[in-house]
């Protein structure tokens, strides 16, 4: 039996992706976003509001990084998503994140997060669902600590942070169930 | 030390959301999508390819459902994301999913999935990242089995399925870490 709950923004899982940009004065800025992700094999989409300092920064430098936090840095990811850079321009330093300049794009890379996409802006869109940024992935950075024996990222090592919108909590990643494009094959008869 | 991996579509977590539509003859269709999610408090975005049968169906009926699978139905979600409705128009029946007509939109609701958004199409966009559908959430359905004592969805009961792109596996949800807009407050001084 299904119950109607009305208009709810209830999807699962949601990411807590940290967007890295530079403010006008070169201070690194970070903002956590759940409304966005991949939109192609080599592109990401950010669904933002015009009022964010991150929106200004992305439009000016036409570049950003997009980091995947681990559970050890859930509080830092939460903090930079809660506080506006307009009010606290040094929020990155306040929560102890360390920024280095990306070698590939005009945006900061945060040392603490295990996986980071370096992106150039392809298009800025103003539409019915706010301000949307399409980014071209130009490189992917991964900590050596999350690289497996095959040279690729091992999801047993990333300790990926999950955001859930039902009760607005963060959750840890659980065990593997099986392979994608694989566990459904039993229905191919 | 960070290692460069090149252009990789590496974000985490990714959803495995099941889009429900009707084919021309009224057969229910299902397609699993990772590239999409919320883009506003009452809107969702689907990033599709023009070639999907789901893309045709959404444009014709201007409606769809978006379901959040649980781990018990990971194989069904995987199967309907692997096989095209062009080739297997009865893929919903083949994997044993049960569809009922939504009371609110011209699209099917699958009984097996615990949370479903019922959506009307607000806009169809053809852009540099493919075919994008903006949907207005008009109602949310939840199984009674996942509703907590407060009448809302309890993420301890949903057993949410997670898709990870690093090694292309599905993973189970782990334990709660703390509240969003809360665990970062320790940095507010």
mmCIF file of N, CA and C in Angstrom, chain A residues 1-14 35 38-41 47 68 71 75 78-79 94-95 111 113 117 129 132 137 139-144 151-156 160-162 164 166-178 180-184 187 189, chain B residues 1-10 12-15 35 38-41 47 68 71 74-75 78-79 94-95 111 113 117 129 132 137 139-144 151-156 160-162 164 166-178 180-184 187 189:
data_model
loop_
_atom_site.group_PDB
_atom_site.id
_atom_site.type_symbol
_atom_site.label_atom_id
_atom_site.label_comp_id
_atom_site.label_asym_id
_atom_site.label_seq_id
_atom_site.Cartn_x
_atom_site.Cartn_y
_atom_site.Cartn_z
ATOM 1 N N UNK A 1 0.857 -1.205 0.000
ATOM 2 C CA UNK A 1 0.000 0.000 0.000
ATOM 3 C C UNK A 1 0.884 1.243 0.000
ATOM 4 N N UNK A 2 0.605 2.140 -0.959
ATOM 5 C CA UNK A 2 1.433 3.348 -1.047
ATOM 6 C C UNK A 2 0.663 4.551 -0.501
ATOM 7 N N UNK A 3 1.411 5.421 0.134
ATOM 8 C CA UNK A 3 0.832 6.607 0.767
ATOM 9 C C UNK A 3 1.308 7.846 0.013
ATOM 10 N N UNK A 4 0.394 8.804 -0.224
ATOM 11 C CA UNK A 4 0.775 10.056 -0.888
ATOM 12 C C UNK A 4 1.327 11.044 0.129
ATOM 13 N N UNK A 5 2.490 11.591 -0.179
ATOM 14 C CA UNK A 5 3.135 12.536 0.742
ATOM 15 C C UNK A 5 3.157 13.966 0.193
ATOM 16 N N UNK A 6 2.551 14.191 -0.975
ATOM 17 C CA UNK A 6 2.565 15.538 -1.554
ATOM 18 C C UNK A 6 3.847 15.820 -2.320
ATOM 19 N N UNK A 7 4.101 17.070 -2.576
ATOM 20 C CA UNK A 7 5.279 17.462 -3.363
ATOM 21 C C UNK A 7 6.505 17.458 -2.455
ATOM 22 N N UNK A 8 7.360 16.461 -2.637
ATOM 23 C CA UNK A 8 8.553 16.332 -1.800
ATOM 24 C C UNK A 8 9.775 16.150 -2.695
ATOM 25 N N UNK A 9 10.869 16.749 -2.309
ATOM 26 C CA UNK A 9 12.129 16.593 -3.035
ATOM 27 C C UNK A 9 12.842 15.364 -2.473
ATOM 28 N N UNK A 10 12.274 14.193 -2.775
ATOM 29 C CA UNK A 10 12.729 12.947 -2.157
ATOM 30 C C UNK A 10 13.367 12.027 -3.182
ATOM 31 N N UNK A 11 14.655 12.153 -3.361
ATOM 32 C CA UNK A 11 15.375 11.157 -4.149
ATOM 33 C C UNK A 11 16.499 10.603 -3.282
ATOM 34 N N UNK A 12 17.009 9.442 -3.692
ATOM 35 C CA UNK A 12 18.063 8.808 -2.920
ATOM 36 C C UNK A 12 18.896 7.942 -3.850
ATOM 37 N N UNK A 13 20.199 7.854 -3.697
ATOM 38 C CA UNK A 13 21.030 8.681 -2.818
ATOM 39 C C UNK A 13 21.284 10.037 -3.445
ATOM 40 N N UNK A 14 21.590 11.016 -2.639
ATOM 41 C CA UNK A 14 22.030 12.316 -3.130
ATOM 42 C C UNK A 14 23.521 12.450 -2.816
ATOM 43 N N UNK A 35 22.375 19.100 -5.833
ATOM 44 C CA UNK A 35 21.576 19.166 -7.063
ATOM 45 C C UNK A 35 22.484 19.235 -8.285
ATOM 46 N N UNK A 38 26.783 14.076 -13.004
ATOM 47 C CA UNK A 38 27.117 13.799 -14.395
ATOM 48 C C UNK A 38 25.915 14.058 -15.294
ATOM 49 N N UNK A 39 26.187 14.581 -16.490
ATOM 50 C CA UNK A 39 25.117 14.713 -17.490
ATOM 51 C C UNK A 39 25.580 14.154 -18.830
ATOM 52 N N UNK A 40 26.774 13.587 -18.859
ATOM 53 C CA UNK A 40 27.340 12.978 -20.062
ATOM 54 C C UNK A 40 28.599 12.223 -19.603
ATOM 55 N N UNK A 41 29.246 11.493 -20.508
ATOM 56 C CA UNK A 41 30.422 10.722 -20.108
ATOM 57 C C UNK A 41 31.610 11.617 -19.744
ATOM 58 N N UNK A 47 23.371 22.559 -10.682
ATOM 59 C CA UNK A 47 22.129 23.320 -10.604
ATOM 60 C C UNK A 47 22.230 24.232 -9.378
ATOM 61 N N UNK A 68 34.514 14.831 -4.407
ATOM 62 C CA UNK A 68 33.717 13.805 -3.742
ATOM 63 C C UNK A 68 34.286 13.630 -2.340
ATOM 64 N N UNK A 71 33.759 10.158 4.294
ATOM 65 C CA UNK A 71 33.018 10.336 5.556
ATOM 66 C C UNK A 71 33.847 11.035 6.622
ATOM 67 N N UNK A 75 31.856 16.682 8.160
ATOM 68 C CA UNK A 75 31.577 17.951 8.858
ATOM 69 C C UNK A 75 32.061 19.137 8.023
ATOM 70 N N UNK A 78 29.670 19.565 5.170
ATOM 71 C CA UNK A 78 28.424 20.151 5.682
ATOM 72 C C UNK A 78 28.602 21.648 5.941
ATOM 73 N N UNK A 79 29.696 22.006 6.574
ATOM 74 C CA UNK A 79 29.932 23.410 6.927
ATOM 75 C C UNK A 79 29.986 24.312 5.697
ATOM 76 N N UNK A 94 38.538 28.436 7.682
ATOM 77 C CA UNK A 94 37.909 28.271 9.006
ATOM 78 C C UNK A 94 37.646 26.822 9.377
ATOM 79 N N UNK A 95 37.346 26.006 8.359
ATOM 80 C CA UNK A 95 37.076 24.596 8.699
ATOM 81 C C UNK A 95 38.306 23.727 8.463
ATOM 82 N N UNK A 111 42.916 19.410 -0.624
ATOM 83 C CA UNK A 111 43.747 18.226 -0.370
ATOM 84 C C UNK A 111 42.997 17.127 0.353
ATOM 85 N N UNK A 113 39.902 15.963 0.149
ATOM 86 C CA UNK A 113 38.898 15.113 -0.502
ATOM 87 C C UNK A 113 39.569 14.132 -1.466
ATOM 88 N N UNK A 117 37.179 16.225 -9.672
ATOM 89 C CA UNK A 117 37.117 16.494 -11.108
ATOM 90 C C UNK A 117 37.525 17.940 -11.353
ATOM 91 N N UNK A 129 14.643 26.293 -13.901
ATOM 92 C CA UNK A 129 15.096 25.643 -12.665
ATOM 93 C C UNK A 129 16.365 26.323 -12.139
ATOM 94 N N UNK A 132 22.160 27.025 -14.309
ATOM 95 C CA UNK A 132 22.786 25.718 -14.563
ATOM 96 C C UNK A 132 24.117 25.915 -15.260
ATOM 97 N N UNK A 137 34.756 17.966 -18.074
ATOM 98 C CA UNK A 137 35.783 17.347 -17.222
ATOM 99 C C UNK A 137 37.091 17.315 -18.009
ATOM 100 N N UNK A 139 40.204 16.709 -16.267
ATOM 101 C CA UNK A 139 41.073 15.742 -15.592
ATOM 102 C C UNK A 139 40.400 15.288 -14.300
ATOM 103 N N UNK A 140 40.838 14.128 -13.816
ATOM 104 C CA UNK A 140 40.342 13.572 -12.563
ATOM 105 C C UNK A 140 41.541 13.321 -11.660
ATOM 106 N N UNK A 141 41.447 13.802 -10.419
ATOM 107 C CA UNK A 141 42.510 13.579 -9.448
ATOM 108 C C UNK A 141 42.020 12.612 -8.377
ATOM 109 N N UNK A 142 42.871 11.682 -8.002
ATOM 110 C CA UNK A 142 42.515 10.756 -6.927
ATOM 111 C C UNK A 142 43.699 10.595 -5.985
ATOM 112 N N UNK A 143 43.412 10.569 -4.697
ATOM 113 C CA UNK A 143 44.459 10.293 -3.720
ATOM 114 C C UNK A 143 45.012 8.898 -3.935
ATOM 115 N N UNK A 144 46.301 8.773 -3.738
ATOM 116 C CA UNK A 144 46.912 7.439 -3.864
ATOM 117 C C UNK A 144 46.275 6.439 -2.905
ATOM 118 N N UNK A 151 45.194 0.355 -10.557
ATOM 119 C CA UNK A 151 45.473 1.752 -10.930
ATOM 120 C C UNK A 151 44.241 2.631 -10.975
ATOM 121 N N UNK A 152 43.081 2.059 -10.718
ATOM 122 C CA UNK A 152 41.840 2.841 -10.721
ATOM 123 C C UNK A 152 41.317 3.000 -9.291
ATOM 124 N N UNK A 153 40.299 3.847 -9.147
ATOM 125 C CA UNK A 153 39.746 4.088 -7.815
ATOM 126 C C UNK A 153 39.002 2.851 -7.325
ATOM 127 N N UNK A 154 39.236 2.508 -6.062
ATOM 128 C CA UNK A 154 38.610 1.344 -5.429
ATOM 129 C C UNK A 154 37.550 1.855 -4.450
ATOM 130 N N UNK A 155 36.288 1.532 -4.722
ATOM 131 C CA UNK A 155 35.211 2.068 -3.889
ATOM 132 C C UNK A 155 35.200 1.458 -2.487
ATOM 133 N N UNK A 156 35.996 0.437 -2.232
ATOM 134 C CA UNK A 156 36.160 -0.052 -0.858
ATOM 135 C C UNK A 156 37.079 0.877 -0.056
ATOM 136 N N UNK A 160 32.824 6.626 0.815
ATOM 137 C CA UNK A 160 31.992 7.681 0.231
ATOM 138 C C UNK A 160 30.848 8.144 1.114
ATOM 139 N N UNK A 161 30.691 9.450 1.160
ATOM 140 C CA UNK A 161 29.647 10.113 1.957
ATOM 141 C C UNK A 161 28.355 10.168 1.142
ATOM 142 N N UNK A 162 27.245 9.859 1.799
ATOM 143 C CA UNK A 162 25.933 9.882 1.149
ATOM 144 C C UNK A 162 25.027 10.868 1.871
ATOM 145 N N UNK A 164 21.106 12.008 2.400
ATOM 146 C CA UNK A 164 19.744 11.522 2.151
ATOM 147 C C UNK A 164 18.770 12.625 2.552
ATOM 148 N N UNK A 166 15.370 12.362 2.918
ATOM 149 C CA UNK A 166 14.134 12.014 3.642
ATOM 150 C C UNK A 166 14.160 12.632 5.051
ATOM 151 N N UNK A 167 15.270 12.426 5.729
ATOM 152 C CA UNK A 167 15.415 12.958 7.090
ATOM 153 C C UNK A 167 16.592 13.921 7.188
ATOM 154 N N UNK A 168 17.195 14.213 6.033
ATOM 155 C CA UNK A 168 18.325 15.136 5.966
ATOM 156 C C UNK A 168 19.487 14.715 6.876
ATOM 157 N N UNK A 169 19.991 13.528 6.568
ATOM 158 C CA UNK A 169 21.172 13.059 7.291
ATOM 159 C C UNK A 169 22.244 12.654 6.285
ATOM 160 N N UNK A 170 23.448 12.443 6.804
ATOM 161 C CA UNK A 170 24.525 11.835 6.027
ATOM 162 C C UNK A 170 24.637 10.384 6.452
ATOM 163 N N UNK A 171 24.969 9.524 5.492
ATOM 164 C CA UNK A 171 25.136 8.114 5.783
ATOM 165 C C UNK A 171 26.430 7.607 5.143
ATOM 166 N N UNK A 172 26.923 6.538 5.713
ATOM 167 C CA UNK A 172 28.128 5.891 5.212
ATOM 168 C C UNK A 172 27.749 4.914 4.084
ATOM 169 N N UNK A 173 28.723 4.530 3.284
ATOM 170 C CA UNK A 173 28.518 3.533 2.237
ATOM 171 C C UNK A 173 28.545 2.129 2.822
ATOM 172 N N UNK A 174 27.636 1.292 2.371
ATOM 173 C CA UNK A 174 27.610 -0.099 2.816
ATOM 174 C C UNK A 174 28.281 -1.032 1.822
ATOM 175 N N UNK A 175 28.027 -2.327 1.991
ATOM 176 C CA UNK A 175 28.784 -3.333 1.220
ATOM 177 C C UNK A 175 28.335 -3.416 -0.243
ATOM 178 N N UNK A 176 29.181 -4.048 -1.034
ATOM 179 C CA UNK A 176 28.906 -4.265 -2.460
ATOM 180 C C UNK A 176 27.820 -5.314 -2.651
ATOM 181 N N UNK A 177 26.941 -5.035 -3.609
ATOM 182 C CA UNK A 177 25.874 -5.982 -3.940
ATOM 183 C C UNK A 177 26.180 -6.774 -5.210
ATOM 184 N N UNK A 178 26.951 -6.155 -6.109
ATOM 185 C CA UNK A 178 27.248 -6.830 -7.368
ATOM 186 C C UNK A 178 27.535 -5.816 -8.455
ATOM 187 N N UNK A 180 27.200 -3.567 -11.909
ATOM 188 C CA UNK A 180 26.219 -2.925 -12.780
ATOM 189 C C UNK A 180 26.357 -3.509 -14.183
ATOM 190 N N UNK A 181 25.259 -3.505 -14.948
ATOM 191 C CA UNK A 181 25.180 -4.161 -16.245
ATOM 192 C C UNK A 181 25.495 -5.657 -16.110
ATOM 193 N N UNK A 182 25.233 -6.184 -14.924
ATOM 194 C CA UNK A 182 25.562 -7.592 -14.681
ATOM 195 C C UNK A 182 24.501 -8.301 -13.854
ATOM 196 N N UNK A 183 24.136 -7.735 -12.701
ATOM 197 C CA UNK A 183 23.234 -8.491 -11.812
ATOM 198 C C UNK A 183 21.819 -8.621 -12.373
ATOM 199 N N UNK A 184 21.491 -7.820 -13.415
ATOM 200 C CA UNK A 184 20.174 -7.944 -14.030
ATOM 201 C C UNK A 184 20.120 -8.948 -15.166
ATOM 202 N N UNK A 187 17.557 -11.887 -15.972
ATOM 203 C CA UNK A 187 16.243 -11.729 -16.605
ATOM 204 C C UNK A 187 16.307 -11.822 -18.133
ATOM 205 N N UNK A 189 16.288 -13.790 -21.010
ATOM 206 C CA UNK A 189 16.019 -15.181 -21.443
ATOM 207 C C UNK A 189 15.604 -15.162 -22.907
ATOM 208 N N UNK B 1 49.282 12.697 -1.679
ATOM 209 C CA UNK B 1 49.705 12.774 -3.084
ATOM 210 C C UNK B 1 48.538 12.378 -3.990
ATOM 211 N N UNK B 2 48.264 13.245 -4.965
ATOM 212 C CA UNK B 2 47.150 12.955 -5.857
ATOM 213 C C UNK B 2 47.666 12.515 -7.229
ATOM 214 N N UNK B 3 46.933 11.594 -7.810
ATOM 215 C CA UNK B 3 47.319 11.027 -9.098
ATOM 216 C C UNK B 3 46.291 11.463 -10.152
ATOM 217 N N UNK B 4 46.766 11.840 -11.330
ATOM 218 C CA UNK B 4 45.865 12.224 -12.425
ATOM 219 C C UNK B 4 45.395 10.982 -13.172
ATOM 220 N N UNK B 5 44.082 10.882 -13.358
ATOM 221 C CA UNK B 5 43.510 9.706 -14.036
ATOM 222 C C UNK B 5 42.921 10.052 -15.399
ATOM 223 N N UNK B 6 43.039 11.328 -15.819
ATOM 224 C CA UNK B 6 42.468 11.715 -17.108
ATOM 225 C C UNK B 6 40.993 12.052 -16.993
ATOM 226 N N UNK B 7 40.319 12.071 -18.127
ATOM 227 C CA UNK B 7 38.892 12.437 -18.159
ATOM 228 C C UNK B 7 38.061 11.218 -17.757
ATOM 229 N N UNK B 8 37.503 11.272 -16.554
ATOM 230 C CA UNK B 8 36.724 10.142 -16.043
ATOM 231 C C UNK B 8 35.385 10.662 -15.518
ATOM 232 N N UNK B 9 34.349 9.913 -15.745
ATOM 233 C CA UNK B 9 33.022 10.264 -15.219
ATOM 234 C C UNK B 9 32.898 9.660 -13.826
ATOM 235 N N UNK B 10 33.659 10.247 -12.877
ATOM 236 C CA UNK B 10 33.795 9.674 -11.541
ATOM 237 C C UNK B 10 33.160 10.568 -10.488
ATOM 238 N N UNK B 12 30.445 10.293 -6.941
ATOM 239 C CA UNK B 12 29.908 9.323 -5.981
ATOM 240 C C UNK B 12 29.121 10.067 -4.926
ATOM 241 N N UNK B 13 28.000 9.554 -4.424
ATOM 242 C CA UNK B 13 27.269 8.409 -4.946
ATOM 243 C C UNK B 13 26.460 8.798 -6.169
ATOM 244 N N UNK B 14 26.151 7.817 -6.987
ATOM 245 C CA UNK B 14 25.229 8.000 -8.097
ATOM 246 C C UNK B 14 23.932 7.267 -7.759
ATOM 247 N N UNK B 15 22.808 7.798 -8.212
ATOM 248 C CA UNK B 15 21.553 7.077 -8.007
ATOM 249 C C UNK B 15 21.333 6.070 -9.134
ATOM 250 N N UNK B 35 22.146 9.699 -14.514
ATOM 251 C CA UNK B 35 22.454 11.094 -14.835
ATOM 252 C C UNK B 35 21.244 11.990 -14.661
ATOM 253 N N UNK B 38 17.377 15.842 -8.534
ATOM 254 C CA UNK B 38 16.732 17.107 -8.196
ATOM 255 C C UNK B 38 17.473 18.271 -8.830
ATOM 256 N N UNK B 39 16.700 19.272 -9.281
ATOM 257 C CA UNK B 39 17.328 20.508 -9.746
ATOM 258 C C UNK B 39 16.651 21.721 -9.102
ATOM 259 N N UNK B 40 15.708 21.467 -8.197
ATOM 260 C CA UNK B 40 15.006 22.519 -7.469
ATOM 261 C C UNK B 40 14.226 21.812 -6.353
ATOM 262 N N UNK B 41 13.585 22.566 -5.485
ATOM 263 C CA UNK B 41 12.852 21.935 -4.375
ATOM 264 C C UNK B 41 11.632 21.147 -4.861
ATOM 265 N N UNK B 47 18.751 13.636 -17.604
ATOM 266 C CA UNK B 47 19.687 13.827 -18.708
ATOM 267 C C UNK B 47 19.716 12.540 -19.516
ATOM 268 N N UNK B 68 12.793 5.363 -6.699
ATOM 269 C CA UNK B 68 14.013 5.074 -5.943
ATOM 270 C C UNK B 68 13.971 3.599 -5.570
ATOM 271 N N UNK B 71 17.493 -2.173 -2.293
ATOM 272 C CA UNK B 71 18.505 -3.173 -2.655
ATOM 273 C C UNK B 71 17.872 -4.508 -3.049
ATOM 274 N N UNK B 74 17.582 -4.547 -6.811
ATOM 275 C CA UNK B 74 18.746 -4.070 -7.560
ATOM 276 C C UNK B 74 18.829 -4.746 -8.929
ATOM 277 N N UNK B 75 18.529 -6.027 -8.996
ATOM 278 C CA UNK B 75 18.638 -6.752 -10.276
ATOM 279 C C UNK B 75 17.606 -6.232 -11.277
ATOM 280 N N UNK B 78 18.764 -2.895 -12.486
ATOM 281 C CA UNK B 78 19.887 -3.078 -13.408
ATOM 282 C C UNK B 78 19.378 -3.548 -14.776
ATOM 283 N N UNK B 79 18.482 -4.508 -14.759
ATOM 284 C CA UNK B 79 17.979 -5.077 -16.024
ATOM 285 C C UNK B 79 17.295 -4.013 -16.889
ATOM 286 N N UNK B 94 8.934 -8.848 -18.129
ATOM 287 C CA UNK B 94 9.958 -9.910 -18.143
ATOM 288 C C UNK B 94 10.725 -10.011 -16.834
ATOM 289 N N UNK B 95 10.929 -8.867 -16.171
ATOM 290 C CA UNK B 95 11.681 -8.945 -14.909
ATOM 291 C C UNK B 95 10.739 -8.971 -13.705
ATOM 292 N N UNK B 111 5.018 -1.167 -8.387
ATOM 293 C CA UNK B 111 4.683 -1.508 -7.002
ATOM 294 C C UNK B 111 5.910 -1.856 -6.177
ATOM 295 N N UNK B 113 8.977 -0.643 -5.997
ATOM 296 C CA UNK B 113 9.933 0.364 -5.519
ATOM 297 C C UNK B 113 9.316 1.209 -4.403
ATOM 298 N N UNK B 117 8.354 9.442 -7.318
ATOM 299 C CA UNK B 117 7.890 10.801 -7.607
ATOM 300 C C UNK B 117 7.031 10.751 -8.867
ATOM 301 N N UNK B 129 24.603 18.770 -23.889
ATOM 302 C CA UNK B 129 24.756 17.543 -23.107
ATOM 303 C C UNK B 129 23.580 16.599 -23.353
ATOM 304 N N UNK B 132 17.452 16.922 -22.297
ATOM 305 C CA UNK B 132 17.177 17.134 -20.876
ATOM 306 C C UNK B 132 15.691 17.386 -20.666
ATOM 307 N N UNK B 137 7.469 17.935 -9.884
ATOM 308 C CA UNK B 137 6.985 16.900 -8.973
ATOM 309 C C UNK B 137 5.561 17.281 -8.555
ATOM 310 N N UNK B 139 3.447 14.796 -6.988
ATOM 311 C CA UNK B 139 3.140 14.018 -5.778
ATOM 312 C C UNK B 139 4.273 13.034 -5.531
ATOM 313 N N UNK B 140 4.372 12.591 -4.294
ATOM 314 C CA UNK B 140 5.359 11.598 -3.889
ATOM 315 C C UNK B 140 4.617 10.428 -3.263
ATOM 316 N N UNK B 141 4.956 9.223 -3.715
ATOM 317 C CA UNK B 141 4.349 8.009 -3.154
ATOM 318 C C UNK B 141 5.395 7.246 -2.364
ATOM 319 N N UNK B 142 5.009 6.751 -1.198
ATOM 320 C CA UNK B 142 5.928 5.931 -0.397
ATOM 321 C C UNK B 142 5.178 4.722 0.135
ATOM 322 N N UNK B 143 5.848 3.579 0.093
ATOM 323 C CA UNK B 143 5.270 2.369 0.691
ATOM 324 C C UNK B 143 5.102 2.585 2.190
ATOM 325 N N UNK B 144 4.025 2.030 2.718
ATOM 326 C CA UNK B 144 3.822 2.131 4.169
ATOM 327 C C UNK B 144 4.979 1.506 4.936
ATOM 328 N N UNK B 151 5.362 9.805 10.248
ATOM 329 C CA UNK B 151 4.596 9.909 9.012
ATOM 330 C C UNK B 151 5.442 10.215 7.791
ATOM 331 N N UNK B 152 6.735 10.357 7.960
ATOM 332 C CA UNK B 152 7.636 10.634 6.840
ATOM 333 C C UNK B 152 8.502 9.399 6.562
ATOM 334 N N UNK B 153 9.229 9.463 5.448
ATOM 335 C CA UNK B 153 10.074 8.326 5.076
ATOM 336 C C UNK B 153 11.259 8.208 6.036
ATOM 337 N N UNK B 154 11.526 6.981 6.459
ATOM 338 C CA UNK B 154 12.622 6.688 7.385
ATOM 339 C C UNK B 154 13.736 6.003 6.593
ATOM 340 N N UNK B 155 14.897 6.657 6.518
ATOM 341 C CA UNK B 155 15.977 6.109 5.682
ATOM 342 C C UNK B 155 16.582 4.844 6.287
ATOM 343 N N UNK B 156 16.231 4.489 7.516
ATOM 344 C CA UNK B 156 16.633 3.187 8.058
ATOM 345 C C UNK B 156 15.790 2.063 7.471
ATOM 346 N N UNK B 160 18.290 1.811 0.712
ATOM 347 C CA UNK B 160 18.556 2.489 -0.553
ATOM 348 C C UNK B 160 19.725 1.919 -1.337
ATOM 349 N N UNK B 161 19.503 1.777 -2.626
ATOM 350 C CA UNK B 161 20.506 1.249 -3.558
ATOM 351 C C UNK B 161 21.416 2.386 -4.039
ATOM 352 N N UNK B 162 22.701 2.109 -4.070
ATOM 353 C CA UNK B 162 23.690 3.103 -4.510
ATOM 354 C C UNK B 162 24.456 2.549 -5.708
ATOM 355 N N UNK B 164 27.841 3.047 -7.976
ATOM 356 C CA UNK B 164 29.145 3.732 -7.956
ATOM 357 C C UNK B 164 29.845 3.510 -9.289
ATOM 358 N N UNK B 166 33.110 4.141 -10.072
ATOM 359 C CA UNK B 166 34.549 3.843 -10.116
ATOM 360 C C UNK B 166 34.781 2.430 -10.664
ATOM 361 N N UNK B 167 34.038 1.490 -10.096
ATOM 362 C CA UNK B 167 34.175 0.103 -10.530
ATOM 363 C C UNK B 167 32.864 -0.445 -11.094
ATOM 364 N N UNK B 168 31.879 0.452 -11.204
ATOM 365 C CA UNK B 168 30.566 0.097 -11.734
ATOM 366 C C UNK B 168 29.910 -1.047 -10.964
ATOM 367 N N UNK B 169 29.709 -0.784 -9.680
ATOM 368 C CA UNK B 169 28.994 -1.754 -8.853
ATOM 369 C C UNK B 169 27.827 -1.056 -8.164
ATOM 370 N N UNK B 170 26.951 -1.862 -7.594
ATOM 371 C CA UNK B 170 25.913 -1.366 -6.692
ATOM 372 C C UNK B 170 26.357 -1.641 -5.264
ATOM 373 N N UNK B 171 26.002 -0.705 -4.375
ATOM 374 C CA UNK B 171 26.354 -0.878 -2.971
ATOM 375 C C UNK B 171 25.135 -0.598 -2.109
ATOM 376 N N UNK B 172 25.154 -1.136 -0.920
ATOM 377 C CA UNK B 172 24.095 -0.943 0.054
ATOM 378 C C UNK B 172 24.365 0.349 0.842
ATOM 379 N N UNK B 173 23.347 0.874 1.493
ATOM 380 C CA UNK B 173 23.500 2.046 2.354
ATOM 381 C C UNK B 173 24.055 1.634 3.716
ATOM 382 N N UNK B 174 24.986 2.414 4.222
ATOM 383 C CA UNK B 174 25.551 2.163 5.551
ATOM 384 C C UNK B 174 24.895 3.012 6.632
ATOM 385 N N UNK B 175 25.557 3.080 7.783
ATOM 386 C CA UNK B 175 24.934 3.721 8.957
ATOM 387 C C UNK B 175 24.907 5.255 8.883
ATOM 388 N N UNK B 176 24.074 5.824 9.713
ATOM 389 C CA UNK B 176 23.946 7.281 9.800
ATOM 390 C C UNK B 176 25.168 7.900 10.464
ATOM 391 N N UNK B 177 25.590 9.029 9.899
ATOM 392 C CA UNK B 177 26.730 9.752 10.463
ATOM 393 C C UNK B 177 26.285 10.962 11.275
ATOM 394 N N UNK B 178 25.129 11.530 10.944
ATOM 395 C CA UNK B 178 24.672 12.726 11.651
ATOM 396 C C UNK B 178 23.800 13.559 10.742
ATOM 397 N N UNK B 180 22.378 16.689 8.411
ATOM 398 C CA UNK B 180 22.816 17.728 7.479
ATOM 399 C C UNK B 180 22.424 19.089 8.044
ATOM 400 N N UNK B 181 23.173 20.106 7.690
ATOM 401 C CA UNK B 181 23.034 21.454 8.270
ATOM 402 C C UNK B 181 23.230 21.397 9.791
ATOM 403 N N UNK B 182 23.990 20.427 10.238
ATOM 404 C CA UNK B 182 24.163 20.258 11.683
ATOM 405 C C UNK B 182 25.590 19.860 12.054
ATOM 406 N N UNK B 183 26.121 18.791 11.419
ATOM 407 C CA UNK B 183 27.425 18.282 11.875
ATOM 408 C C UNK B 183 28.561 19.237 11.558
ATOM 409 N N UNK B 184 28.309 20.237 10.686
ATOM 410 C CA UNK B 184 29.354 21.213 10.376
ATOM 411 C C UNK B 184 29.333 22.422 11.303
ATOM 412 N N UNK B 187 32.253 24.258 13.279
ATOM 413 C CA UNK B 187 33.214 25.223 12.718
ATOM 414 C C UNK B 187 32.712 26.663 12.792
ATOM 415 N N UNK B 189 32.362 29.643 14.598
ATOM 416 C CA UNK B 189 32.872 30.277 15.826
ATOM 417 C C UNK B 189 32.790 31.782 15.660
#
